[in-house]
Coordinates of C-alpha atoms in Angstrom, one line a residue:
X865 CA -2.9 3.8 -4.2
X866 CA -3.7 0.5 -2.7
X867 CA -6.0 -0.1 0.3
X868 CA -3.9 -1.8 3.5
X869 CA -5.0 -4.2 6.3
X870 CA -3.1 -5.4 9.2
X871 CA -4.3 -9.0 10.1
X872 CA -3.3 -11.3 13.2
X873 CA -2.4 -14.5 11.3
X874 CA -0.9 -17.9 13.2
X875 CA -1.0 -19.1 16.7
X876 CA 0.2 -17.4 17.9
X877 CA -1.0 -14.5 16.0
X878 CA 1.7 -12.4 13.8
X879 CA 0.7 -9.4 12.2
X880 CA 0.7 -9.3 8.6
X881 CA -0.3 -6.3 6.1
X882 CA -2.5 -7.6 3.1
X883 CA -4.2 -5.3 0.2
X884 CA -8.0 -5.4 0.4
X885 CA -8.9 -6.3 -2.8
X886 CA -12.3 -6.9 -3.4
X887 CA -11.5 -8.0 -7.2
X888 CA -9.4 -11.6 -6.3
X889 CA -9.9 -14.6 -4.8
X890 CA -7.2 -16.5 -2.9
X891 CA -5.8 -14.3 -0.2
X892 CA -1.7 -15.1 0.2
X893 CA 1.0 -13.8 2.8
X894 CA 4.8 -13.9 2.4
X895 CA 6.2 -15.9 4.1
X896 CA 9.8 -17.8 5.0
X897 CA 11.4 -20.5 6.9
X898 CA 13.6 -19.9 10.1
X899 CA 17.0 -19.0 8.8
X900 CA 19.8 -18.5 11.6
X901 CA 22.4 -16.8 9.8
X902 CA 20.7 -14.0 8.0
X903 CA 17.7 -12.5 9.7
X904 CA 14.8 -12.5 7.6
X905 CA 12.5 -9.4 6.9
X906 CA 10.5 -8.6 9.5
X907 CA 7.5 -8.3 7.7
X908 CA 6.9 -11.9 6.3
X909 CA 5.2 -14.6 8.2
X910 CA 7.5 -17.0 10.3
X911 CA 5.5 -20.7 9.3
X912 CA 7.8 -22.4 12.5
X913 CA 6.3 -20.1 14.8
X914 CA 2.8 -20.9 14.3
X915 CA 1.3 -24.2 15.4
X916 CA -2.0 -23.8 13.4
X917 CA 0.4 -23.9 10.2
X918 CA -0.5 -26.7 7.9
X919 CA 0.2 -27.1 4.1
X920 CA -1.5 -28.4 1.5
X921 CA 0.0 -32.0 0.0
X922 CA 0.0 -33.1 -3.6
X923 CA -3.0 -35.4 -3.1
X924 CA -5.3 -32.7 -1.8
X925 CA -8.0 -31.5 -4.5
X926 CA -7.1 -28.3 -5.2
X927 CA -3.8 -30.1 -6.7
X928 CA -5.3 -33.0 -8.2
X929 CA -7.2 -31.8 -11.6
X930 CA -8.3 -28.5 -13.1
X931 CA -10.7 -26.9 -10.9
X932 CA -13.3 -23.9 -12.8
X933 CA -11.9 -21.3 -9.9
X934 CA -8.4 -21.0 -11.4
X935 CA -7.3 -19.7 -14.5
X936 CA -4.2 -21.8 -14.9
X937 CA -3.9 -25.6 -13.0
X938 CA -1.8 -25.8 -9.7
X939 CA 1.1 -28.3 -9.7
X940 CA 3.3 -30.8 -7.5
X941 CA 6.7 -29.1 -6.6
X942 CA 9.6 -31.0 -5.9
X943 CA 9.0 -31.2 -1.6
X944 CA 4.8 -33.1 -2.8
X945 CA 3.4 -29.7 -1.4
X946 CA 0.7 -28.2 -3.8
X947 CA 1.8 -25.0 -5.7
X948 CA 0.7 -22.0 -7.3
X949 CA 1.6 -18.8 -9.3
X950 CA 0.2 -15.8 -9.8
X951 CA 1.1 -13.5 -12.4
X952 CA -0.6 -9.8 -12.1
X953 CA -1.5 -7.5 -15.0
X954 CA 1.2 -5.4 -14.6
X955 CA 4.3 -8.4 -14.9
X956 CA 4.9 -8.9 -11.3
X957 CA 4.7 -12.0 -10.3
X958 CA 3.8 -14.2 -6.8
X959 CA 4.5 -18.2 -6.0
X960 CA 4.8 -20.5 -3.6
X961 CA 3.2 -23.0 -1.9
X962 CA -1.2 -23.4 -1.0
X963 CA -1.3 -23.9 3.3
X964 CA -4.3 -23.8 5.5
X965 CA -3.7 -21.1 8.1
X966 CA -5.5 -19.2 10.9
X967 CA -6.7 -15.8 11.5
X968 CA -6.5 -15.4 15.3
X969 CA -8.5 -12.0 16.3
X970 CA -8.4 -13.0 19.9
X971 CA -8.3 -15.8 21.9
X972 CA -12.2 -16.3 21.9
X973 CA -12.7 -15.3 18.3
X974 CA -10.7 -17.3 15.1
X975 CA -11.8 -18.2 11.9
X976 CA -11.1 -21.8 11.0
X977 CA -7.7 -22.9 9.2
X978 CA -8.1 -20.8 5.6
X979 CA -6.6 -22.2 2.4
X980 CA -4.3 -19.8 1.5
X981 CA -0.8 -19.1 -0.2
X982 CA 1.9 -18.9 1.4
X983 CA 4.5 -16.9 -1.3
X984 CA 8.2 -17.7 -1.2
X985 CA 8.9 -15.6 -4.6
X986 CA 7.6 -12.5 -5.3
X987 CA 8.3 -8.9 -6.1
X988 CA 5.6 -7.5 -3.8
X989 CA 6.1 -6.0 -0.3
X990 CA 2.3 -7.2 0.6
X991 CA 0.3 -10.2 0.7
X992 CA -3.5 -10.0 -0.5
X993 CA -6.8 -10.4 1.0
X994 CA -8.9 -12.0 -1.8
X995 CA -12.5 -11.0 -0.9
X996 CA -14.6 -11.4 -4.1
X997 CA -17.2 -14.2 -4.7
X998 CA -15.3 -17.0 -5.2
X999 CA -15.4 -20.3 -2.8
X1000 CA -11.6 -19.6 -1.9
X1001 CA -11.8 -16.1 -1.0
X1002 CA -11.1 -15.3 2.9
X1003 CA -14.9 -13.4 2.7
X1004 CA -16.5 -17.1 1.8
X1005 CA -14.2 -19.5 3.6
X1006 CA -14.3 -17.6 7.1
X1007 CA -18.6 -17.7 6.2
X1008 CA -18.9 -13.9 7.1
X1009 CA -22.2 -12.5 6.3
X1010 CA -20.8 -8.7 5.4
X1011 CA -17.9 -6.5 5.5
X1012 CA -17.4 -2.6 4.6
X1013 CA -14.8 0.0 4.9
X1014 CA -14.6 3.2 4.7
X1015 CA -11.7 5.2 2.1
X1016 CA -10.3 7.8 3.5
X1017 CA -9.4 11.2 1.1
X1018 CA -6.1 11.1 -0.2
X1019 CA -3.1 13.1 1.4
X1020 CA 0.2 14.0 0.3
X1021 CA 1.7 14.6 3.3
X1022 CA 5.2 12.6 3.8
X1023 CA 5.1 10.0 5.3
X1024 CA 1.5 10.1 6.5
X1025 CA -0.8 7.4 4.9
X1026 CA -4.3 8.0 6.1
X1027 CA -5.9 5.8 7.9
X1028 CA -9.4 4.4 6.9
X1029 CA -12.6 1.9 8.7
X1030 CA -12.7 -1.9 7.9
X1031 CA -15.7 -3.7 9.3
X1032 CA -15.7 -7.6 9.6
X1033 CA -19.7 -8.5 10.0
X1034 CA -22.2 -5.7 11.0
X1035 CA -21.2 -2.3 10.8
X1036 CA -23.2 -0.2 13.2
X1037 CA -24.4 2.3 11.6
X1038 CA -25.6 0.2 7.5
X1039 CA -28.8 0.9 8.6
X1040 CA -28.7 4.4 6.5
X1041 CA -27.0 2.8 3.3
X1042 CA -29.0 2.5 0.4
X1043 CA -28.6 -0.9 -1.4
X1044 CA -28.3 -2.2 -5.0
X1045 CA -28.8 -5.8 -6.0
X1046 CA -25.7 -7.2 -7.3
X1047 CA -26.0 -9.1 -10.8
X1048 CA -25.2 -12.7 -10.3
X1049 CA -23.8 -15.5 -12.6
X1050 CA -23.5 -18.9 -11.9
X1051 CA -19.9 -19.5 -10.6
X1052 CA -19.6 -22.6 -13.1
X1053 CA -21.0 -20.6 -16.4
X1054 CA -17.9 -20.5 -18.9
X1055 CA -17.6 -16.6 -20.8
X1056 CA -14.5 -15.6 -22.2
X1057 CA -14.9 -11.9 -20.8
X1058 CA -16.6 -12.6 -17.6
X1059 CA -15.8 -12.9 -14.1
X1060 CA -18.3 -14.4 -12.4
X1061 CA -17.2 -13.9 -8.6
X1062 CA -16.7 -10.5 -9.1
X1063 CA -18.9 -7.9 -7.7
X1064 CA -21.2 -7.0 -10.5
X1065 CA -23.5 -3.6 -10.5
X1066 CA -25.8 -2.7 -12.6
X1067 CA -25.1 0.5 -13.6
X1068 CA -27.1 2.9 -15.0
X1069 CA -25.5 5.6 -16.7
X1070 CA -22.5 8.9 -15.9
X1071 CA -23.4 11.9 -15.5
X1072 CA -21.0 14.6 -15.7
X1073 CA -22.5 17.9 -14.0
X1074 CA -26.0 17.8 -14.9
X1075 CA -25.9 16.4 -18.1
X1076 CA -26.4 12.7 -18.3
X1077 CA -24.0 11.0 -21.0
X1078 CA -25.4 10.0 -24.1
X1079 CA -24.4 5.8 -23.2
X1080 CA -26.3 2.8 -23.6
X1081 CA -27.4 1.1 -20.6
X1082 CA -26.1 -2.2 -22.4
X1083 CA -22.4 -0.5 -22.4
X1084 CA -22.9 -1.1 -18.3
X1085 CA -24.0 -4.8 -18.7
X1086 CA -22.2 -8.1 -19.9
X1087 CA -23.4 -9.5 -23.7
X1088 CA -23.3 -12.8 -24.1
X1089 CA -19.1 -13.0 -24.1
X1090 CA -19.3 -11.7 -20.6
X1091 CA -18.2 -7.8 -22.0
X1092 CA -19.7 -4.8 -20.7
X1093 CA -19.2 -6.1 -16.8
X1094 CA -19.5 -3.3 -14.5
X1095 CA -17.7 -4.6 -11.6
X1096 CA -16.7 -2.8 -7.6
X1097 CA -12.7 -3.3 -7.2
X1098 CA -10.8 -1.8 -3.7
X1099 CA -7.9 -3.5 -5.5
X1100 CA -7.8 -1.3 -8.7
X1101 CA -7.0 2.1 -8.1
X1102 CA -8.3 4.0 -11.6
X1103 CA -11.5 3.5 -12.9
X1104 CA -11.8 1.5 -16.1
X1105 CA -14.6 1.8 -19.0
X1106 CA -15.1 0.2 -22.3
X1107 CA -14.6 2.2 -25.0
X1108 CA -17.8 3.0 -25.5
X1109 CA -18.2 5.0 -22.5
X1110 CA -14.9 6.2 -22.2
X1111 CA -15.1 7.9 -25.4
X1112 CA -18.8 9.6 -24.1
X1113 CA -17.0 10.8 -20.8
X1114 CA -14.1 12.1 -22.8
X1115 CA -16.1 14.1 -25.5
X1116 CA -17.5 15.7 -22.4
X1117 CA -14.4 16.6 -20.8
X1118 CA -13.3 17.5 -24.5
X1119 CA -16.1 19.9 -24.4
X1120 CA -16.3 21.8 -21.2
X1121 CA -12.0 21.9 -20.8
X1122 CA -10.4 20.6 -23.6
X1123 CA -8.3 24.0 -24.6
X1124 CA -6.5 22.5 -20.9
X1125 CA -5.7 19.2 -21.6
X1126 CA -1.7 18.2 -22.2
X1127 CA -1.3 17.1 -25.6
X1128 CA 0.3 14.0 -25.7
X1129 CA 0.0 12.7 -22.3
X1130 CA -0.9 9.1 -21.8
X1131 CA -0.7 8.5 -17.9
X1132 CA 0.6 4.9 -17.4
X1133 CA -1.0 3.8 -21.1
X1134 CA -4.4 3.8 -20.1
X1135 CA -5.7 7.5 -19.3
X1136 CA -5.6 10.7 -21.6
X1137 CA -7.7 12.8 -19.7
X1138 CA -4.8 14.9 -17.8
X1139 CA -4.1 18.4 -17.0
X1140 CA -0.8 20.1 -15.8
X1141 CA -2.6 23.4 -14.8
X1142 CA -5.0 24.5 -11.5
X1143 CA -6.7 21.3 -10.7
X1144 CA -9.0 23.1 -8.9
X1145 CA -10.0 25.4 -11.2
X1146 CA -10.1 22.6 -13.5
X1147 CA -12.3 20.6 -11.2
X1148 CA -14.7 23.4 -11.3
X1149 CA -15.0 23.8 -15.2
X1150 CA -15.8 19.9 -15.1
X1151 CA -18.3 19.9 -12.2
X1152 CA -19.2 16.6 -10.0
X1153 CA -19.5 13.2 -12.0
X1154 CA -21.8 10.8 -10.8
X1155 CA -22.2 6.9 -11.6
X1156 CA -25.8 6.0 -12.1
X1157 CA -27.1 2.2 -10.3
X1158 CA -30.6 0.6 -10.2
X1159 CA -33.0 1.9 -7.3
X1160 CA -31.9 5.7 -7.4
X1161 CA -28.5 4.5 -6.0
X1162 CA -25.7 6.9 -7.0
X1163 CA -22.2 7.5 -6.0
X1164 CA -21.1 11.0 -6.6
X1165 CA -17.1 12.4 -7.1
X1166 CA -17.4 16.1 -5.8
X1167 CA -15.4 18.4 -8.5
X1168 CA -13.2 19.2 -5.9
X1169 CA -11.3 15.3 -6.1
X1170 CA -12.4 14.7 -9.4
X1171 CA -8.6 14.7 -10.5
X1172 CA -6.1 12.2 -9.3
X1173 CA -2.1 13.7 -8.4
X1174 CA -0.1 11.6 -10.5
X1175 CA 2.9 13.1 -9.8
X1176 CA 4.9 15.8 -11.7
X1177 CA 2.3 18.7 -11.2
X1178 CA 0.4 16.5 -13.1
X1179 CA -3.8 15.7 -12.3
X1180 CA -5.6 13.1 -14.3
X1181 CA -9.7 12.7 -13.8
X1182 CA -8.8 8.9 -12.7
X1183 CA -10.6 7.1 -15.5
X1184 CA -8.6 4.7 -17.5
X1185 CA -9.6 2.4 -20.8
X1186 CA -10.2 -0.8 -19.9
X1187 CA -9.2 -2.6 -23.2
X1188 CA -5.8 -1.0 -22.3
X1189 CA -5.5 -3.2 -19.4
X1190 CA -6.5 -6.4 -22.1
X1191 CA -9.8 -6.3 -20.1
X1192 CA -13.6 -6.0 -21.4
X1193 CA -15.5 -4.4 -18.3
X1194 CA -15.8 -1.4 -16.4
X1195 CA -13.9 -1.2 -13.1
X1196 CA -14.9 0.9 -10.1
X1197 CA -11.6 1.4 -8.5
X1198 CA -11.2 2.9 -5.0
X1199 CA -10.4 6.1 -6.3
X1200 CA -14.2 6.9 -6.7
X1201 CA -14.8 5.3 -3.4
X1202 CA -13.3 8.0 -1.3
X1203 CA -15.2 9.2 1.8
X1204 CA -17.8 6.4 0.7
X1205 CA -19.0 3.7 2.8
X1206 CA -19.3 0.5 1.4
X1207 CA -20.9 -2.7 2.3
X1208 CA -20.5 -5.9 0.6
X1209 CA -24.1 -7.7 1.8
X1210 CA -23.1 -11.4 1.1
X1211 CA -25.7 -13.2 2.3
X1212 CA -28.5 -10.9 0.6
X1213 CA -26.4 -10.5 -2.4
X1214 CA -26.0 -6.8 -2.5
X1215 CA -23.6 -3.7 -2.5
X1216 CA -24.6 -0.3 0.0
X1217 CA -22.7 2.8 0.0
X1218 CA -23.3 5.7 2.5
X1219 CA -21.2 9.1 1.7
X1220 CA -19.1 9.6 4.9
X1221 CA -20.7 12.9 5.7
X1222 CA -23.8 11.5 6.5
X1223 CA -22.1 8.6 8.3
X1224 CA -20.5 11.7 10.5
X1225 CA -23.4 12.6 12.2
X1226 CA -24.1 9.2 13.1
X1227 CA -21.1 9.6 15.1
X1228 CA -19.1 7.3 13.0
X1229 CA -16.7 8.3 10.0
X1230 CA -14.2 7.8 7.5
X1231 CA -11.3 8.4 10.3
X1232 CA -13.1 6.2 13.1
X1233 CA -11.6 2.2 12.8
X1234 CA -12.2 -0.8 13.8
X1235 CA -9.4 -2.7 11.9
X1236 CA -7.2 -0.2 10.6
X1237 CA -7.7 0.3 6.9
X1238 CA -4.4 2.8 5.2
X1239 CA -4.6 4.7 1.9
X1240 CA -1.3 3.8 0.6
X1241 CA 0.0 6.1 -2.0
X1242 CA 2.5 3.9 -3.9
X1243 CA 5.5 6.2 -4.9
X1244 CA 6.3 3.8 -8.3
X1245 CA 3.4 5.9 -10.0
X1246 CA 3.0 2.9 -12.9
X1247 CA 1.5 0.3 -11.0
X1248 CA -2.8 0.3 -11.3
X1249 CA -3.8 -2.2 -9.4
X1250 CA -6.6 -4.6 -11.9
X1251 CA -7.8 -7.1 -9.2
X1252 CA -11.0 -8.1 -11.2
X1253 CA -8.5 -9.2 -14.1
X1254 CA -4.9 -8.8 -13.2
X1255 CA -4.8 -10.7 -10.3
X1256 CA -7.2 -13.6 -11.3
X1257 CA -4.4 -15.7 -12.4
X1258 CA -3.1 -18.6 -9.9

């Protein structure tokens, strides 16, 4: 499941469909070079088209020594044109060259030319839309104060992906959110476990039903390694814990249905928590589960979508273990963000969320769009999408 945004990219503009992902920072595109004999597909970004296209020489910074953003130096290519790789968590991989390109929303309203990369070899059918902290992310190059979307519910009807909010700037009705101060760390402080332009929450505690979970409030916060993170990630599907809380949440679940969980099934490696009977029924026996911030501010799964379809007539409660993925932290995919609003207040350094049924009698829901935002159900079934970790690696 991977959040999808259709951009106007180039002058003149050509659409382009990106993943939202909240947990990277460069933003890239496919793109290619006019080739007359074979048609190219139609879904990469034609560079000779646009006259706002520029890329990024051997002499610029960004190519010249090891900069703190980057996990892994850029290089010179063969052509003097700056390049980078990314390689994701789950093997695939990205490369090409860094440009400076345009987002062209109308003729009156553009962002200034955005470093970004332009991929010329990858296995992915998407670009991304980096949109964490970090200086290189489209969120702190285009200087936008705040953006929020809205996930829609899942469906499994074919061919029907539904169809989401994404605000750019002020979202009219963020006025009823309730807000938690993100965590911050200084974008130059050096932890093995950390990622300090991520969004960081300080989470509380889980509740499952009524019963708050026996877990540390130092399992939700980063020692001195950086562990223990408790980051907010549209580009990670599952939720991730430590192992900490993931064995609290599973004793739990142990307790209240374990008779009904299928022995011996690992979904994708990282989540054992799966049923192959009524999910409803199951759902009920579990009850809601609810994630615990600062201020009062919660963000409750109804029982009712407490399990994830993974395919098969199989339903898994859509929490993973994060030392699975090689990572230390706790991830808040966008599986738990359905039919929640959420703001991402940069320039006041906090996090909102509304639940969409309030946000419906303020005449403005999950379904309503400004800049259409698709739930993409991705029919590989192995892929979970770790931008806080996976994708940090130009």
């Amino acid at each position: 499941m991977a959040l999808i945004v259709a951009l106007p990219i180039g002058t003149p503009p050509q659409t382009q469909k990106m993943v939202l992902d909240t947990g990277s920072q460069l933003s890239w595109i496919q793109c290619r070079k006019k080739a007359p004999k074979k048609p190219p597909p139609s879904a990469s970004f034609d560079t000779s088209l646009s006259s706002s296209f520029s890329v990024l020489p051997c002499n610029h910074p960004l190519c010249k020594t090891r900069i703190p953003d980057f996990t892994l130096p850029t290089s010179c290519d063969q052509n003097r044109l700056c390049h980078y790789s990314y390689f994701y968590a789950d093997g695939t991989l990205a490369e090409g060259n860094l440009v400076r390109e345009k987002f062209t929303f109308s003729r009156s309203k553009s962002t200034p030319p955005l470093i970004l990369g332009c991929a010329t070899d990858t296995s992915e059918e998407k670009g991304i839309l980096g949109m964490n902290l970090g200086r290189f992310s489209f969120a702190s190059q285009s200087k936008i104060s705040k953006f929020s979307y809205c996930v829609p519910t899942r469906r499994t009807q074919p061919g029907v992906s539904p169809t989401g909010s994404f605000y750019l700037g002020e979202n009219p009705i963020s006025h009823g959110f309730q807000y938690v101060n993100l965590l911050v760390f200084p974008q130059h402080r050096t932890m093995p476990n950390m990622d300090p332009s991520a969004y960081t929450l300080p989470m509380q505690g889980i509740r499952i039903g009524a019963k708050k979970l026996p877990i540390p409030v130092h399992i939700f916060r980063p020692d001195a390694g950086g562990s223990g993170q408790t980051m907010i990630d549209s580009g990670s599907e599952f939720t991730y814990l430590v192992d900490e809380a993931y064995n609290k949440v599973r004793e739990e679940v142990v307790r209240l249905v374990g008779p009904r969980l299928k022995k011996g099934y690992v979904y994708c490696e990282v989540a054992d928590m799966c049923f192959g009977g009524n999910p409803i029924e199951i759902g009920r026996l579990i009850g809601d589960m609810t994630f615990e911030f600062e201020k009062g501010v919660e963000i409750t799964v109804d029982k009712h979508r407490i399990l994830a379809n993974v395919g098969g007539g199989i339903h898994c409660l859509g929490i993973g273990q994060s030392n699975m993925l090689g990572v230390a932290s706790n991830i808040i995919g966008n599986f738990h963000q359905q039919n929640l609003w959420v703001e991402f207040d940069l320039a006041n350094r906090r996090v909102g969320f509304e639940d969409y049924r309030t946000a419906v009698s303020l005449q403005s829901f999950c379904m309503y769009f400004i800049i259409g935002l698709q739930l993409v159900l991705s029919d590989t079934g192995s892929r979970s999408w770790n931008g806080a970790h996976g994708r940090e690696r130009l």
